[in-house]
Amino acid sequence: MELPVLPDQLFSDRVRIWQEYLDHRLDDPNVVNYHEAIKRMLNIGERRLIVNIDDIRDYNYNLADGLLNEPSEYLPPFNKALKDVVLTLRNIHKHKVDDVLFYIGLIGSFGDQHLSPRTIRSQHLGKLVCLEGIVTRCSLVRPKVVKSVHYCEKTKLFHYHEYRDVTAIGNEIPTSNIYPTQDENGNPLTTEFGYSVYRDHQTISIQEMPERAPAGQLPRSIDVVMDDDLVDRVKPGDRIQLVGLYRALGNRSASSSSTFRTLIIANNVILLSSKANGGIAQIDITDTDVRNINKLSKKKNIFELLSRSLAPSIFEYHYIKKAVLLLLLGGIEKNLDNGTHIRGDINILMVGDPSTAKSQMLRFIVNTVPLAIATTGRGSSGVGLTAAVTTDKETGERRLEAGAMVLADRGVICIDEFDKMSDIDRIAIHEVMEQQTVTIAKAGIHASLNARCSVIAAANPVYGQYDPHKDPHRNIALPDSLLSRFDLLFVITDDIYEARDRSISEHVLRMHRYLAPGTEEGVPVADKYGKNLSIGTESNLEADSIIYEKMNQIFYNNSSSTEKSKKNGILSISFLKKYIQYAKSRIKPVLTKKAADYIISTYSALRNDELGANQRKTSPITARTLETLIRLSTAHAKVRLSQKVEEKDAYIAEEILRYSLFKEVIKEDRRKRRRLQKPQDSESEENECEEVDENNIEPQLESARQIAITQQPDDDTAMPDINNIHISEYRQEPSGRNIDEESQQETQVSWGSTQSLYTQSQIDQDSLSKDNTQPNLSTEQVISPSRFSLFSSKLAHLITTPLFREEYANFNDLLSEINKELAQEELFTAREAMAALNKLSEQNKIMISNNIIYKI
């Protein structure tokens, strides 16, 4: 009959086995040399040695299985073996570790015990499990007594008492937590707190990933106990991988209920969002993907190609898709020496009529971006978006609970129905949108949490339907202090055009007819999220992504796939994610002098240019607009994978900003280019600009402003010299309607500076010298400086007369008044007067519309 193995003997045997494992050395360079790892751990002052459970499994399968299924039996001897090895390897004069505890932290593959807060069950009690989640709450760090020392004055002896609670790893019985007041003979004892030993203790809560929670169900959470060196390793909003022992506590209420509280005793914590662009869904980029990304970035139409690949199920919205692409890439944040933080994230607000695909755009972002959190205006409160102070049920202490914006740190937060939020709740996000922090000073807690996220919001107009006859701020009804924090504000109107409505109908019907390969009609598509079963190690399961989506004949009827793939091809979602991740994390562009000068002139022009007769700004132009131009330019440089922000990046930034402010669209002069395609009608002109073969011509900008470029006619492919571009403004209301032709001819702007350099007649003569096909404008004529000075003085006098009693005057009445006291040979003709008025309009001294002169 075999004698039973005593616990002490079994413990000693396991300590010896673990010491042999830590001491073993193989010639294989892939095997970790634990002696070197222990010395490195001692030199940097750490107390937790990270061991890969896969290496233990290769060394002895029974040891690995025992760690996973009986951690209380195997982890304590492993920690004891580590302490013994440390004592043999330490430098006695350098490392004072006699009274220091050392721990083993595990990484590697956990197989069936790789769980989430939703899938953990009672069968996992007492086993080592691995979880992934977001930290939602952190308690304060409290000391927990481990050993108390007491002194007896009568006997002059010291007594000590050790304490163990239910959170200690091991099979030892928990002790009482009451300090002894008498020794065994009844002599009184005095507690010596200076000799007592304490250990740090903290409780956190982790919640399952929002993107992995089933739709319509509340996310699950679980409490975690962090002891000793693991405290303060995480903060609310961090995404972590956690290895720990799942344990049930006793029934504290001592009621008739048979349920117990469960928690996890942490063994190791790996931060997933510790990097600047960290997140749970970081994609592995292979060398082939990097080569494809760099090759694709050389294309001239890469910006249009990437934006077209965003939300392909949404028809058109080219500028909004471009803005969303720049939002996903973001600018460069800066932290100055004086503590100032300049955000690099871009914020976008979409305001428009119902059924204009605003929510669909938000939903695409949520399903595409690695870290995105969706919420709604009515379903969110101010503290729910930022942070709240709650009371711990166990200890009664106050602690912080992270809100949606803190959880979305380094990601994107999508807020739908933004207009439904109350004013009080909306004010709470002002700090987050600019300073990107959440500051709490409540209930004795003063803390600042990071909320470095981009905000994209969608709202409906005040009256449900956008009223084009009212100013934008009356339709939007949001304060300027909030609107200025949005870099771009897009007004989306549901205009009625038969051709466009027919195109939208065909597009939607094609979406309904399309069925993805491998799916069955009528069966919902299951959510598929990549899951890495290896914890704390890099995944070797890398796969190359296909670049372009395969063409489907349903989408391109009566056309060859080869022809359409060149013009309308879109990138696959997997490759698009990799491109955005690569450009965002590895490219850090720097502003050049030319780009900075162009941004300055653009900002000055936006601030000082006079608006057209029917033109209104959607949001105020403040100093934040200047930073918006910098962020948009930097993001566009990332699209090109360029380390420098050049002038053409600033040009694209101004184009998108002007579209969001005024709904202006720019088109380059096509007379300077080779004709590569047959002319199309105006309705398809916008699509034509995006479908041009990138090998022959660079992407053209959409029309609604006419540009005369003062360059040589044979310069086909170079970017236009921005300082020599003179623009005839094409003003457009938010509803999309154009003003009359006379108003188009009367408002002139020079992009090279904030002052007009030429009159319209001079521009026309320069254009006629290069292209005789352009007609001259009959309402303008060159006027001499002396005649212009005389006209200006007469007009300055008449502005103070009753002629301008109603703040405006008719052109014919004004001309007759100016000619009243002039000699016959000095009378102004109608052409001379119109030329002078146009010149004054360029100088922002008057405004002309429909032969009506308005004073400013």
PDB file of C-alpha atoms in Angstrom, residues 733-828:
ATOM      1  CA  GLU A 733     -27.121  78.272 -51.751  1.00  0.00           C
ATOM      2  CA  PRO A 734     -27.237  75.314 -49.355  1.00  0.00           C
ATOM      3  CA  SER A 735     -30.150  74.079 -51.430  1.00  0.00           C
ATOM      4  CA  GLY A 736     -27.876  73.756 -54.437  1.00  0.00           C
ATOM      5  CA  ARG A 737     -29.484  76.526 -56.571  1.00  0.00           C
ATOM      6  CA  ASN A 738     -27.251  78.906 -58.575  1.00  0.00           C
ATOM      7  CA  ILE A 739     -27.591  82.673 -58.622  1.00  0.00           C
ATOM      8  CA  ASP A 740     -28.001  84.556 -61.888  1.00  0.00           C
ATOM      9  CA  GLU A 741     -25.237  84.990 -64.429  1.00  0.00           C
ATOM     10  CA  GLU A 742     -24.769  88.697 -63.764  1.00  0.00           C
ATOM     11  CA  SER A 743     -23.941  87.974 -60.120  1.00  0.00           C
ATOM     12  CA  GLN A 744     -21.437  85.366 -61.253  1.00  0.00           C
ATOM     13  CA  GLN A 745     -19.680  87.907 -63.445  1.00  0.00           C
ATOM     14  CA  GLU A 746     -19.688  90.638 -60.831  1.00  0.00           C
ATOM     15  CA  THR A 747     -17.924  88.833 -57.937  1.00  0.00           C
ATOM     16  CA  GLN A 748     -14.217  88.339 -58.615  1.00  0.00           C
ATOM     17  CA  VAL A 749     -11.660  86.745 -56.291  1.00  0.00           C
ATOM     18  CA  SER A 750      -7.887  86.253 -56.536  1.00  0.00           C
ATOM     19  CA  TRP A 751      -6.537  83.249 -54.677  1.00  0.00           C
ATOM     20  CA  GLY A 752      -2.925  84.424 -54.815  1.00  0.00           C
ATOM     21  CA  SER A 753      -3.602  87.129 -52.216  1.00  0.00           C
ATOM     22  CA  THR A 754      -6.446  88.762 -50.377  1.00  0.00           C
ATOM     23  CA  GLN A 755      -6.510  91.732 -52.800  1.00  0.00           C
ATOM     24  CA  SER A 756      -7.640  91.728 -56.401  1.00  0.00           C
ATOM     25  CA  LEU A 757      -4.762  91.971 -58.859  1.00  0.00           C
ATOM     26  CA  TYR A 758      -6.594  92.417 -62.147  1.00  0.00           C
ATOM     27  CA  THR A 759      -9.905  93.648 -63.381  1.00  0.00           C
ATOM     28  CA  GLN A 760     -12.143  91.265 -65.229  1.00  0.00           C
ATOM     29  CA  SER A 761     -11.365  92.945 -68.543  1.00  0.00           C
ATOM     30  CA  GLN A 762      -7.644  92.386 -68.037  1.00  0.00           C
ATOM     31  CA  ILE A 763      -8.303  88.751 -67.254  1.00  0.00           C
ATOM     32  CA  ASP A 764     -10.401  88.475 -70.387  1.00  0.00           C
ATOM     33  CA  GLN A 765      -7.690  90.053 -72.526  1.00  0.00           C
ATOM     34  CA  ASP A 766      -5.084  87.664 -71.107  1.00  0.00           C
ATOM     35  CA  SER A 767      -7.387  84.761 -71.782  1.00  0.00           C
ATOM     36  CA  LEU A 768      -8.156  85.989 -75.311  1.00  0.00           C
ATOM     37  CA  SER A 769      -4.457  86.156 -76.080  1.00  0.00           C
ATOM     38  CA  LYS A 770      -4.216  82.440 -75.370  1.00  0.00           C
ATOM     39  CA  ASP A 771      -7.614  81.219 -76.469  1.00  0.00           C
ATOM     40  CA  ASN A 772      -9.685  83.169 -78.984  1.00  0.00           C
ATOM     41  CA  THR A 773     -12.747  81.071 -78.380  1.00  0.00           C
ATOM     42  CA  GLN A 774     -13.648  82.689 -75.048  1.00  0.00           C
ATOM     43  CA  PRO A 775     -16.265  85.453 -75.475  1.00  0.00           C
ATOM     44  CA  ASN A 776     -15.717  88.934 -74.021  1.00  0.00           C
ATOM     45  CA  LEU A 777     -18.113  90.246 -71.379  1.00  0.00           C
ATOM     46  CA  SER A 778     -20.168  93.189 -72.771  1.00  0.00           C
ATOM     47  CA  THR A 779     -20.816  94.790 -69.365  1.00  0.00           C
ATOM     48  CA  GLU A 780     -17.179  95.644 -68.591  1.00  0.00           C
ATOM     49  CA  GLN A 781     -14.551  97.875 -70.149  1.00  0.00           C
ATOM     50  CA  VAL A 782     -11.146  99.136 -69.126  1.00  0.00           C
ATOM     51  CA  ILE A 783     -11.349 102.495 -67.337  1.00  0.00           C
ATOM     52  CA  SER A 784      -8.372 104.832 -66.863  1.00  0.00           C
ATOM     53  CA  PRO A 785      -7.116 105.522 -63.318  1.00  0.00           C
ATOM     54  CA  SER A 786      -8.070 109.199 -63.476  1.00  0.00           C
ATOM     55  CA  ARG A 787     -11.607 108.426 -64.635  1.00  0.00           C
ATOM     56  CA  PHE A 788     -11.881 105.733 -61.946  1.00  0.00           C
ATOM     57  CA  SER A 789     -10.747 108.214 -59.264  1.00  0.00           C
ATOM     58  CA  LEU A 790     -13.372 110.719 -60.429  1.00  0.00           C
ATOM     59  CA  PHE A 791     -16.099 108.082 -60.406  1.00  0.00           C
ATOM     60  CA  SER A 792     -15.113 106.916 -56.908  1.00  0.00           C
ATOM     61  CA  SER A 793     -15.243 110.431 -55.451  1.00  0.00           C
ATOM     62  CA  LYS A 794     -18.679 111.072 -56.976  1.00  0.00           C
ATOM     63  CA  LEU A 795     -19.975 107.734 -55.659  1.00  0.00           C
ATOM     64  CA  ALA A 796     -18.576 108.382 -52.163  1.00  0.00           C
ATOM     65  CA  HIS A 797     -20.576 111.618 -52.037  1.00  0.00           C
ATOM     66  CA  LEU A 798     -23.785 110.002 -53.315  1.00  0.00           C
ATOM     67  CA  ILE A 799     -23.670 107.185 -50.699  1.00  0.00           C
ATOM     68  CA  THR A 800     -24.503 109.755 -47.992  1.00  0.00           C
ATOM     69  CA  THR A 801     -27.439 111.200 -49.959  1.00  0.00           C
ATOM     70  CA  PRO A 802     -31.104 110.033 -49.973  1.00  0.00           C
ATOM     71  CA  LEU A 803     -30.306 108.038 -53.101  1.00  0.00           C
ATOM     72  CA  PHE A 804     -29.045 105.275 -50.777  1.00  0.00           C
ATOM     73  CA  ARG A 805     -31.818 105.739 -48.230  1.00  0.00           C
ATOM     74  CA  GLU A 806     -32.726 102.032 -48.494  1.00  0.00           C
ATOM     75  CA  GLU A 807     -29.038 100.965 -48.421  1.00  0.00           C
ATOM     76  CA  TYR A 808     -29.079 100.327 -52.175  1.00  0.00           C
ATOM     77  CA  ALA A 809     -29.607 102.177 -55.467  1.00  0.00           C
ATOM     78  CA  ASN A 810     -30.560 101.311 -59.039  1.00  0.00           C
ATOM     79  CA  PHE A 811     -27.741 101.399 -61.590  1.00  0.00           C
ATOM     80  CA  ASN A 812     -29.543 103.772 -63.989  1.00  0.00           C
ATOM     81  CA  ASP A 813     -30.469 106.189 -61.193  1.00  0.00           C
ATOM     82  CA  LEU A 814     -26.894 106.129 -59.888  1.00  0.00           C
ATOM     83  CA  LEU A 815     -25.437 106.807 -63.357  1.00  0.00           C
ATOM     84  CA  SER A 816     -27.749 109.771 -63.960  1.00  0.00           C
ATOM     85  CA  GLU A 817     -26.861 111.274 -60.562  1.00  0.00           C
ATOM     86  CA  ILE A 818     -23.119 110.908 -61.226  1.00  0.00           C
ATOM     87  CA  ASN A 819     -23.411 112.559 -64.666  1.00  0.00           C
ATOM     88  CA  LYS A 820     -25.557 115.470 -63.410  1.00  0.00           C
ATOM     89  CA  GLU A 821     -22.824 118.046 -62.821  1.00  0.00           C
ATOM     90  CA  LEU A 822     -20.302 116.810 -65.382  1.00  0.00           C
ATOM     91  CA  ALA A 823     -19.472 118.426 -68.693  1.00  0.00           C
ATOM     92  CA  GLN A 824     -20.612 116.760 -71.876  1.00  0.00           C
ATOM     93  CA  GLU A 825     -17.142 115.397 -72.681  1.00  0.00           C
ATOM     94  CA  GLU A 826     -16.757 114.012 -69.109  1.00  0.00           C
ATOM     95  CA  LEU A 827     -19.979 112.010 -68.975  1.00  0.00           C
ATOM     96  CA  PHE A 828     -19.569 108.361 -67.981  1.00  0.00           C
TER      97      PHE A 828
END
